[in-house]
mmCIF file of C-alpha atoms and ligand atoms in Angstrom:
data_model
loop_
_atom_site.group_PDB
_atom_site.id
_atom_site.type_symbol
_atom_site.label_atom_id
_atom_site.label_comp_id
_atom_site.label_asym_id
_atom_site.label_seq_id
_atom_site.Cartn_x
_atom_site.Cartn_y
_atom_site.Cartn_z
ATOM 1 C CA MET A 1 95.892 50.501 111.735
ATOM 2 C CA ALA A 2 93.356 53.541 112.101
ATOM 3 C CA PRO A 3 94.419 55.899 115.008
ATOM 4 C CA SER A 4 92.107 55.472 117.817
ATOM 5 C CA ILE A 5 89.629 58.066 118.687
ATOM 6 C CA PRO A 6 89.794 59.360 122.175
ATOM 7 C CA LYS A 7 86.297 59.972 124.052
ATOM 8 C CA THR A 8 87.177 63.674 124.998
ATOM 9 C CA GLN A 9 89.095 66.328 123.036
ATOM 10 C CA THR A 10 90.422 69.872 123.388
ATOM 11 C CA ALA A 11 88.128 72.783 122.152
ATOM 12 C CA ALA A 12 87.712 76.544 122.478
ATOM 13 C CA TRP A 13 84.716 76.840 124.456
ATOM 14 C CA LEU A 14 82.619 79.780 124.686
ATOM 15 C CA GLU A 15 80.301 79.867 127.658
ATOM 16 C CA LYS A 16 78.005 83.009 126.299
ATOM 17 C CA PRO A 17 78.503 85.118 123.385
ATOM 18 C CA GLN A 18 78.791 88.652 124.839
ATOM 19 C CA PRO A 19 81.085 91.760 124.231
ATOM 20 C CA GLY A 20 84.630 91.100 125.471
ATOM 21 C CA ALA A 21 83.917 87.333 125.555
ATOM 22 C CA ARG A 22 86.937 84.833 125.989
ATOM 23 C CA PHE A 23 87.297 81.315 124.899
ATOM 24 C CA GLN A 24 88.083 78.691 127.505
ATOM 25 C CA ILE A 25 90.387 76.010 126.251
ATOM 26 C CA ARG A 26 88.842 72.669 127.737
ATOM 27 C CA ASP A 27 89.987 69.149 127.377
ATOM 28 C CA ASP A 28 86.800 67.474 128.548
ATOM 29 C CA ILE A 29 84.590 68.089 125.436
ATOM 30 C CA GLU A 30 83.051 64.892 124.105
ATOM 31 C CA VAL A 31 84.194 63.768 120.718
ATOM 32 C CA PRO A 32 80.961 63.601 118.570
ATOM 33 C CA MET A 33 80.070 60.549 116.855
ATOM 34 C CA PRO A 34 79.165 60.807 112.991
ATOM 35 C CA GLY A 35 75.320 60.078 112.285
ATOM 36 C CA GLU A 36 73.827 58.843 109.136
ATOM 37 C CA GLY A 37 75.632 60.339 106.175
ATOM 38 C CA ASP A 38 78.116 62.062 108.317
ATOM 39 C CA VAL A 39 81.991 61.916 108.799
ATOM 40 C CA LEU A 40 84.031 62.591 111.702
ATOM 41 C CA VAL A 41 87.006 64.933 110.748
ATOM 42 C CA LYS A 42 90.233 65.384 112.900
ATOM 43 C CA LEU A 43 91.117 68.901 112.261
ATOM 44 C CA GLU A 44 94.700 70.237 111.842
ATOM 45 C CA TYR A 45 94.235 73.746 111.224
ATOM 46 C CA THR A 46 91.406 76.264 111.530
ATOM 47 C CA GLY A 47 91.234 79.890 110.242
ATOM 48 C CA PHE A 48 90.015 82.546 112.576
ATOM 49 C CA CYS A 49 87.570 84.865 110.651
ATOM 50 C CA HIS A 50 86.397 88.364 111.693
ATOM 51 C CA SER A 51 82.906 87.077 111.783
ATOM 52 C CA ASP A 52 83.839 84.515 114.556
ATOM 53 C CA VAL A 53 84.733 87.568 116.732
ATOM 54 C CA HIS A 54 81.129 89.130 115.769
ATOM 55 C CA SER A 55 79.668 85.738 116.801
ATOM 56 C CA ALA A 56 81.709 85.640 120.118
ATOM 57 C CA TYR A 57 80.864 89.166 121.014
ATOM 58 C CA GLY A 58 77.062 88.547 120.574
ATOM 59 C CA GLU A 59 77.204 91.192 117.626
ATOM 60 C CA THR A 60 75.611 88.567 115.231
ATOM 61 C CA PRO A 61 73.425 85.618 116.321
ATOM 62 C CA MET A 62 75.274 82.623 117.613
ATOM 63 C CA SER A 63 73.633 79.546 119.295
ATOM 64 C CA THR A 64 76.299 77.165 119.735
ATOM 65 C CA ASP A 65 79.356 77.074 122.061
ATOM 66 C CA ILE A 66 82.086 76.294 119.700
ATOM 67 C CA ALA A 67 82.917 78.852 116.857
ATOM 68 C CA GLY A 68 85.054 78.781 113.784
ATOM 69 C CA HIS A 69 84.439 77.932 110.142
ATOM 70 C CA GLU A 70 87.802 77.578 108.241
ATOM 71 C CA GLY A 71 88.824 74.051 109.418
ATOM 72 C CA VAL A 72 90.973 71.521 107.549
ATOM 73 C CA GLY A 73 91.903 67.996 108.493
ATOM 74 C CA HIS A 74 91.150 64.432 107.613
ATOM 75 C CA VAL A 75 88.225 62.018 107.843
ATOM 76 C CA VAL A 76 88.794 59.434 110.494
ATOM 77 C CA LYS A 77 85.392 57.861 110.868
ATOM 78 C CA LEU A 78 82.527 57.217 108.565
ATOM 79 C CA GLY A 79 78.960 57.360 109.762
ATOM 80 C CA ALA A 80 76.345 54.943 108.189
ATOM 81 C CA ASN A 81 75.907 55.152 104.611
ATOM 82 C CA ALA A 82 78.754 57.898 104.382
ATOM 83 C CA PRO A 83 80.711 57.269 101.127
ATOM 84 C CA GLY A 84 83.665 54.825 101.702
ATOM 85 C CA GLU A 85 86.103 56.922 99.485
ATOM 86 C CA LEU A 86 85.959 59.846 102.037
ATOM 87 C CA MET A 87 87.859 57.831 104.604
ATOM 88 C CA ASP A 88 91.179 59.349 105.228
ATOM 89 C CA ALA A 89 90.301 62.044 102.721
ATOM 90 C CA LYS A 90 91.662 65.624 103.231
ATOM 91 C CA VAL A 91 88.624 67.938 103.778
ATOM 92 C CA GLY A 92 87.732 71.467 104.837
ATOM 93 C CA ILE A 93 84.586 72.591 107.036
ATOM 94 C CA ARG A 94 83.168 75.838 105.815
ATOM 95 C CA TRP A 95 80.644 78.341 106.858
ATOM 96 C CA GLN A 96 77.746 76.652 104.971
ATOM 97 C CA TYR A 97 77.926 73.458 107.085
ATOM 98 C CA SER A 98 74.860 72.233 105.001
ATOM 99 C CA THR A 99 72.052 73.669 102.880
ATOM 100 C CA CYS A 100 68.621 72.052 102.419
ATOM 101 C CA GLY A 101 69.431 71.255 98.762
ATOM 102 C CA SER A 102 65.576 71.112 98.017
ATOM 103 C CA CYS A 103 64.179 74.705 98.423
ATOM 104 C CA GLU A 104 63.585 77.121 95.505
ATOM 105 C CA ILE A 105 66.629 79.194 96.655
ATOM 106 C CA CYS A 106 68.879 76.289 96.625
ATOM 107 C CA ASP A 107 67.921 75.378 92.918
ATOM 108 C CA VAL A 108 69.382 78.918 92.049
ATOM 109 C CA ASN A 109 72.258 79.365 94.516
ATOM 110 C CA PRO A 110 72.430 77.417 97.710
ATOM 111 C CA THR A 111 74.657 80.172 99.376
ATOM 112 C CA ALA A 112 71.529 81.934 100.243
ATOM 113 C CA CYS A 113 69.513 78.890 101.299
ATOM 114 C CA PRO A 114 67.175 79.854 104.111
ATOM 115 C CA ASN A 115 67.490 76.475 105.781
ATOM 116 C CA GLN A 116 71.161 76.407 105.910
ATOM 117 C CA VAL A 117 73.148 75.467 108.962
ATOM 118 C CA ASN A 118 76.299 77.422 109.631
ATOM 119 C CA SER A 119 79.333 75.878 111.301
ATOM 120 C CA GLY A 120 80.269 77.963 114.460
ATOM 121 C CA ARG A 121 76.777 79.778 114.384
ATOM 122 C CA ASN A 122 74.225 77.089 114.820
ATOM 123 C CA THR A 123 76.314 73.981 115.011
ATOM 124 C CA ARG A 124 79.676 73.490 116.529
ATOM 125 C CA GLY A 125 82.358 74.772 114.575
ATOM 126 C CA THR A 126 86.145 74.233 113.951
ATOM 127 C CA PHE A 127 87.687 75.611 117.324
ATOM 128 C CA GLN A 128 87.943 71.894 118.327
ATOM 129 C CA GLN A 129 89.961 68.718 117.490
ATOM 130 C CA TYR A 130 87.117 66.705 116.123
ATOM 131 C CA VAL A 131 84.108 67.857 114.077
ATOM 132 C CA VAL A 132 81.088 66.019 112.516
ATOM 133 C CA ALA A 133 80.167 67.155 109.255
ATOM 134 C CA PRO A 134 77.484 65.992 106.667
ATOM 135 C CA ALA A 135 79.655 63.872 104.020
ATOM 136 C CA LYS A 136 77.960 65.695 100.908
ATOM 137 C CA HIS A 137 78.818 69.015 102.385
ATOM 138 C CA VAL A 138 82.441 68.579 103.163
ATOM 139 C CA THR A 139 84.884 70.226 100.691
ATOM 140 C CA ARG A 140 87.664 67.985 99.262
ATOM 141 C CA ILE A 141 90.849 69.513 99.640
ATOM 142 C CA PRO A 142 93.895 68.725 97.060
ATOM 143 C CA THR A 143 96.401 66.433 99.016
ATOM 144 C CA ASP A 144 99.384 68.579 97.928
ATOM 145 C CA LEU A 145 97.685 71.757 99.131
ATOM 146 C CA LYS A 146 99.142 72.699 102.547
ATOM 147 C CA ALA A 147 96.295 72.576 105.289
ATOM 148 C CA GLU A 148 97.233 75.942 106.687
ATOM 149 C CA ILE A 149 97.084 77.537 103.176
ATOM 150 C CA ALA A 150 93.844 75.989 102.334
ATOM 151 C CA ALA A 151 92.166 77.144 105.475
ATOM 152 C CA PRO A 152 91.787 80.726 104.795
ATOM 153 C CA LEU A 153 90.488 80.007 101.476
ATOM 154 C CA LEU A 154 87.447 78.307 102.835
ATOM 155 C CA CYS A 155 85.858 81.499 103.839
ATOM 156 C CA ALA A 156 87.911 84.525 103.144
ATOM 157 C CA GLY A 157 89.067 83.392 99.852
ATOM 158 C CA LEU A 158 85.674 81.908 98.687
ATOM 159 C CA THR A 159 84.051 85.105 99.751
ATOM 160 C CA LEU A 160 86.437 87.297 97.493
ATOM 161 C CA TYR A 161 86.200 84.781 94.571
ATOM 162 C CA SER A 162 82.440 85.044 94.704
ATOM 163 C CA ALA A 163 82.165 88.789 95.171
ATOM 164 C CA ILE A 164 84.516 89.223 92.304
ATOM 165 C CA ALA A 165 82.287 87.144 90.062
ATOM 166 C CA LYS A 166 79.279 89.198 91.053
ATOM 167 C CA ALA A 167 81.019 92.454 89.970
ATOM 168 C CA ARG A 168 80.085 91.924 86.215
ATOM 169 C CA LEU A 169 83.614 92.713 85.079
ATOM 170 C CA ARG A 170 85.269 92.297 81.861
ATOM 171 C CA PRO A 171 89.109 91.852 81.388
ATOM 172 C CA GLY A 172 90.588 95.395 81.420
ATOM 173 C CA ASP A 173 87.924 96.949 83.605
ATOM 174 C CA TRP A 174 88.601 98.766 86.823
ATOM 175 C CA LEU A 175 88.094 97.175 90.322
ATOM 176 C CA VAL A 176 88.589 98.980 93.579
ATOM 177 C CA ILE A 177 89.605 97.037 96.561
ATOM 178 C CA PRO A 178 89.446 99.034 99.774
ATOM 179 C CA GLY A 179 91.494 97.149 102.320
ATOM 180 C CA ALA A 180 93.445 95.469 99.762
ATOM 181 C CA GLY A 181 96.404 94.455 101.878
ATOM 182 C CA GLY A 182 94.296 92.876 104.506
ATOM 183 C CA GLY A 183 93.298 89.228 105.310
ATOM 184 C CA LEU A 184 90.519 89.327 102.694
ATOM 185 C CA GLY A 185 91.679 91.938 100.281
ATOM 186 C CA HIS A 186 95.013 90.423 99.490
ATOM 187 C CA ILE A 187 93.391 87.235 98.223
ATOM 188 C CA GLY A 188 90.996 89.397 95.993
ATOM 189 C CA VAL A 189 93.811 91.405 94.435
ATOM 190 C CA GLN A 190 95.440 88.084 93.280
ATOM 191 C CA ILE A 191 92.158 86.630 92.057
ATOM 192 C CA ALA A 192 91.224 89.732 90.022
ATOM 193 C CA ALA A 193 94.514 90.259 88.742
ATOM 194 C CA ARG A 194 94.528 86.739 87.292
ATOM 195 C CA ARG A 195 91.140 87.397 85.744
ATOM 196 C CA GLY A 196 92.846 90.324 83.899
ATOM 197 C CA TYR A 197 91.012 93.199 85.686
ATOM 198 C CA LYS A 198 92.872 96.218 86.630
ATOM 199 C CA VAL A 199 92.907 96.465 90.387
ATOM 200 C CA ILE A 200 93.118 99.976 92.392
ATOM 201 C CA ALA A 201 94.292 98.685 95.809
ATOM 202 C CA ILE A 202 93.513 100.874 98.523
ATOM 203 C CA ASP A 203 95.298 100.500 101.975
ATOM 204 C CA SER A 204 97.946 102.192 103.906
ATOM 205 C CA GLY A 205 101.730 102.018 104.487
ATOM 206 C CA GLU A 206 104.813 101.122 102.444
ATOM 207 C CA SER A 207 104.582 97.205 103.202
ATOM 208 C CA LYS A 208 100.804 97.145 102.205
ATOM 209 C CA ARG A 209 101.862 99.118 98.880
ATOM 210 C CA GLU A 210 104.587 96.596 98.110
ATOM 211 C CA LEU A 211 102.489 93.552 98.878
ATOM 212 C CA CYS A 212 99.572 94.925 96.717
ATOM 213 C CA LEU A 213 101.645 95.622 93.695
ATOM 214 C CA LYS A 214 103.767 92.328 94.071
ATOM 215 C CA LEU A 215 100.244 90.428 94.133
ATOM 216 C CA GLY A 216 99.171 92.091 90.663
ATOM 217 C CA ALA A 217 97.435 95.344 91.704
ATOM 218 C CA THR A 218 97.749 98.122 88.988
ATOM 219 C CA SER A 219 97.736 100.912 91.321
ATOM 220 C CA PHE A 220 98.013 101.565 94.972
ATOM 221 C CA LEU A 221 96.301 104.465 96.887
ATOM 222 C CA ASP A 222 97.369 105.165 100.496
ATOM 223 C CA PHE A 223 94.129 106.424 102.037
ATOM 224 C CA LYS A 224 96.156 108.264 104.702
ATOM 225 C CA LYS A 225 98.051 110.347 102.010
ATOM 226 C CA ASP A 226 96.315 110.274 98.749
ATOM 227 C CA ALA A 227 92.949 111.958 97.866
ATOM 228 C CA VAL A 228 91.374 108.654 96.966
ATOM 229 C CA GLU A 229 88.299 109.785 95.155
ATOM 230 C CA ASP A 230 90.246 112.060 92.996
ATOM 231 C CA GLU A 231 92.907 109.549 92.264
ATOM 232 C CA VAL A 232 90.316 106.871 91.297
ATOM 233 C CA LYS A 233 88.673 109.319 88.965
ATOM 234 C CA ARG A 234 91.986 110.392 87.550
ATOM 235 C CA LEU A 235 92.994 106.737 86.715
ATOM 236 C CA THR A 236 89.584 105.870 85.137
ATOM 237 C CA ASN A 237 89.149 108.583 82.535
ATOM 238 C CA GLY A 238 87.157 110.551 85.123
ATOM 239 C CA PHE A 239 84.233 107.943 85.349
ATOM 240 C CA GLY A 240 85.233 105.952 88.393
ATOM 241 C CA ALA A 241 85.775 102.233 88.638
ATOM 242 C CA HIS A 242 83.393 99.665 87.178
ATOM 243 C CA ALA A 243 83.220 97.994 90.532
ATOM 244 C CA THR A 244 84.219 98.067 94.083
ATOM 245 C CA ILE A 245 84.272 95.222 96.605
ATOM 246 C CA VAL A 246 83.459 96.526 100.285
ATOM 247 C CA THR A 247 85.249 94.177 102.535
ATOM 248 C CA ALA A 248 85.268 96.619 105.671
ATOM 249 C CA GLY A 249 82.333 96.414 107.919
ATOM 250 C CA THR A 250 82.070 100.328 108.303
ATOM 251 C CA ASP A 251 79.490 102.669 107.078
ATOM 252 C CA ALA A 252 82.259 105.087 106.021
ATOM 253 C CA ALA A 253 83.422 102.405 103.856
ATOM 254 C CA TYR A 254 80.234 101.958 102.036
ATOM 255 C CA GLU A 255 79.762 105.688 101.892
ATOM 256 C CA GLN A 256 83.151 106.220 100.057
ATOM 257 C CA ALA A 257 82.595 103.123 97.731
ATOM 258 C CA LEU A 258 79.587 104.624 96.168
ATOM 259 C CA LYS A 259 81.701 107.667 95.141
ATOM 260 C CA LEU A 260 84.353 105.429 93.481
ATOM 261 C CA ILE A 261 82.191 103.664 91.084
ATOM 262 C CA ARG A 262 81.165 104.935 87.731
ATOM 263 C CA ASN A 263 77.571 105.158 86.368
ATOM 264 C CA TYR A 264 76.401 101.605 85.552
ATOM 265 C CA GLY A 265 79.075 100.260 87.968
ATOM 266 C CA THR A 266 78.517 97.538 90.747
ATOM 267 C CA LEU A 267 78.870 97.786 94.441
ATOM 268 C CA VAL A 268 79.496 94.380 96.091
ATOM 269 C CA CYS A 269 78.767 94.301 99.728
ATOM 270 C CA ILE A 270 80.616 91.647 101.842
ATOM 271 C CA GLY A 271 81.681 93.514 105.030
ATOM 272 C CA LEU A 272 79.142 93.625 107.893
ATOM 273 C CA PRO A 273 78.709 96.825 109.527
ATOM 274 C CA ARG A 274 77.769 96.491 113.302
ATOM 275 C CA THR A 275 75.285 99.399 113.293
ATOM 276 C CA GLY A 276 72.910 98.237 110.597
ATOM 277 C CA ALA A 277 72.788 101.664 109.212
ATOM 278 C CA PRO A 278 71.190 101.747 105.684
ATOM 279 C CA LEU A 279 73.318 102.376 102.667
ATOM 280 C CA ALA A 280 73.702 106.094 102.034
ATOM 281 C CA ILE A 281 72.143 106.336 98.677
ATOM 282 C CA SER A 282 68.523 107.195 97.378
ATOM 283 C CA PRO A 283 66.949 105.304 94.898
ATOM 284 C CA PHE A 284 66.932 108.507 92.756
ATOM 285 C CA TRP A 285 70.644 108.224 92.401
ATOM 286 C CA LEU A 286 70.473 104.577 91.888
ATOM 287 C CA CYS A 287 68.095 105.068 88.912
ATOM 288 C CA VAL A 288 69.923 108.168 87.435
ATOM 289 C CA ARG A 289 73.499 106.534 87.720
ATOM 290 C CA SER A 290 72.082 103.045 86.878
ATOM 291 C CA LEU A 291 73.857 101.346 89.779
ATOM 292 C CA THR A 292 73.865 97.791 90.791
ATOM 293 C CA VAL A 293 74.143 96.912 94.389
ATOM 294 C CA VAL A 294 74.708 93.259 95.335
ATOM 295 C CA GLY A 295 75.228 91.496 98.479
ATOM 296 C CA SER A 296 77.386 88.330 98.528
ATOM 297 C CA SER A 297 78.105 85.808 101.393
ATOM 298 C CA VAL A 298 80.741 82.973 100.887
ATOM 299 C CA GLY A 299 80.257 81.131 97.672
ATOM 300 C CA THR A 300 79.160 77.959 95.995
ATOM 301 C CA ASP A 301 81.012 74.450 95.617
ATOM 302 C CA ALA A 302 81.860 74.984 92.076
ATOM 303 C CA GLU A 303 83.523 78.374 92.956
ATOM 304 C CA MET A 304 85.473 76.742 95.986
ATOM 305 C CA GLN A 305 86.787 74.074 93.507
ATOM 306 C CA GLU A 306 87.791 76.775 91.176
ATOM 307 C CA LEU A 307 89.666 78.631 93.878
ATOM 308 C CA LEU A 308 91.544 75.481 95.115
ATOM 309 C CA GLN A 309 92.390 74.856 91.612
ATOM 310 C CA MET A 310 94.014 78.438 91.452
ATOM 311 C CA ALA A 311 95.734 77.830 94.766
ATOM 312 C CA MET A 312 97.324 74.666 93.468
ATOM 313 C CA LYS A 313 98.795 76.378 90.428
ATOM 314 C CA GLY A 314 100.231 79.182 92.772
ATOM 315 C CA GLU A 315 98.029 81.753 91.097
ATOM 316 C CA VAL A 316 96.542 82.468 94.670
ATOM 317 C CA VAL A 317 98.670 82.384 97.711
ATOM 318 C CA PRO A 318 97.210 83.483 100.885
ATOM 319 C CA GLN A 319 99.483 84.951 103.485
ATOM 320 C CA VAL A 320 98.827 83.147 106.584
ATOM 321 C CA ALA A 321 99.858 83.946 110.295
ATOM 322 C CA VAL A 322 100.048 80.669 112.127
ATOM 323 C CA TYR A 323 99.463 80.682 115.951
ATOM 324 C CA PRO A 324 99.031 77.831 118.496
ATOM 325 C CA PHE A 325 95.550 76.936 119.374
ATOM 326 C CA GLU A 326 96.179 78.037 123.111
ATOM 327 C CA GLU A 327 96.661 81.578 121.982
ATOM 328 C CA ILE A 328 93.366 81.895 120.684
ATOM 329 C CA ASN A 329 92.268 84.629 123.083
ATOM 330 C CA THR A 330 95.300 86.706 122.342
ATOM 331 C CA VAL A 331 94.592 86.384 118.767
ATOM 332 C CA MET A 332 90.892 87.519 119.127
ATOM 333 C CA GLU A 333 92.289 90.399 120.661
ATOM 334 C CA LYS A 334 94.594 91.193 117.784
ATOM 335 C CA LEU A 335 91.742 90.667 115.545
ATOM 336 C CA VAL A 336 89.431 93.328 117.295
ATOM 337 C CA ARG A 337 92.231 95.689 116.983
ATOM 338 C CA TYR A 338 92.834 94.944 113.437
ATOM 339 C CA GLU A 339 96.588 94.139 114.358
ATOM 340 C CA VAL A 340 97.111 90.954 112.475
ATOM 341 C CA GLU A 341 98.956 91.071 109.135
ATOM 342 C CA GLY A 342 97.508 88.371 106.478
ATOM 343 C CA ARG A 343 95.060 85.792 107.627
ATOM 344 C CA VAL A 344 95.118 84.112 110.992
ATOM 345 C CA VAL A 345 95.467 80.278 111.235
ATOM 346 C CA LEU A 346 95.287 78.446 114.400
ATOM 347 C CA ARG A 347 97.292 75.182 114.633
ATOM 348 C CA ILE A 348 95.136 72.594 116.525
ATOM 349 C CA PRO A 349 97.019 70.347 118.905
ATOM 350 C CA GLN A 350 97.243 66.893 117.506
HETATM 351 ZN ZN1 ZN Z 1 84.290 83.676 107.644
HETATM 352 ZN ZN1 ZN Z 2 67.599 75.225 100.500
#
C-alpha cells in the first residue's frame, strides 16, 4: 500500500534572505501537490551547498523561502500525465529545476538557459520533506547508490565534472585544483585522475595531503608552506599547467590561477566571488598568451548520468559529513567558517 501523504510537513523556512540569516524549522508547511507533468518526491537526504549560504545571506538573488538543491528521495505521487514508471523511483532534485527546452541556448547547452528555474533560488528547494518537480527534469538515481552519496554529486560533483570537461585536456596534461581537499575539490581530483590527467592538488595540512594523494593526485602543494607558483612551474617543465579550475570564490584565487597556467592554457571559473571584481587580466595578456577563460555552472543531464555511472563503479566516492536536519543552522555557521571536512549532507526526518 502506498504510504499516506500528510497535509503538512517539516521544512527549514527562511523568512527573508539577509546577512546572518537563520532557518526556522517549521512543521506547518503545506505539502505541495504535483501539477500536470510533475511528481511529488519524498526526500531522504539533501546536500548543503555553499551557494545556499550565499542565497540565504542575500549575497545572490533568492526569491523563495526554502533553499536547497541537492535532494535525493523517492517519488510518492504522480501528477497528471507524469510517466507511470517514475512512481517509487529514486530520484534527485538539482539546481536546474527546469529549463525551457525550446530556446536557442537550450539547443546548444541547457545549463545556460536564460529561462531556467532553480531549486532553492526561485522555486522551493530541498530543505523540506516533500518537493514537487517536473517529471522530465528529475534525475534518475541508480537504486544501488546510497542516497547520501548521490546527494553531493547533484551539484558539487556535477559542477566539477562539467568544469573538467571544459578544461580542454588530453591524458597526461597537468590540471591544477586549488582547494583540492574541499567539498568540491576532492571530487574533482577523483574525476580528473580517472580521466588520465595529472593533478596538482593545492590545499593545506597533512590530512588534506594524504586525502588528495590517495584520491589520485600526482602532486600536492601546501599553500601555507610551499611556493605554489614556483612549484607548479617546476613540475610542468617551466611552462605552467594546461588548465586550472577555480572553486574558491575569492579574487585572490583567480589572480593566482592566471599565474599557474601555461600559454594556450585554460582557466575554468566556477567559484563565485562576493565582490564582483573583474578578472585581473588585460585583453593584451589574453592575446599574447592565447589563454581561454571559461565560466561553468553545474552540468548537463548527460554529464550527470556519466558521473553517476562513475560513482556506481566506485571511481568517484564523495566524502560526506551527515548531520541531522535539525542542526541546519549550526551547519550553516560551520560552512560560513569553512570548518566542514568533505561535503555536508542533511538527513531529512522521515
Ligand atoms: Zn550547489
Ligand atoms: Zn531554454
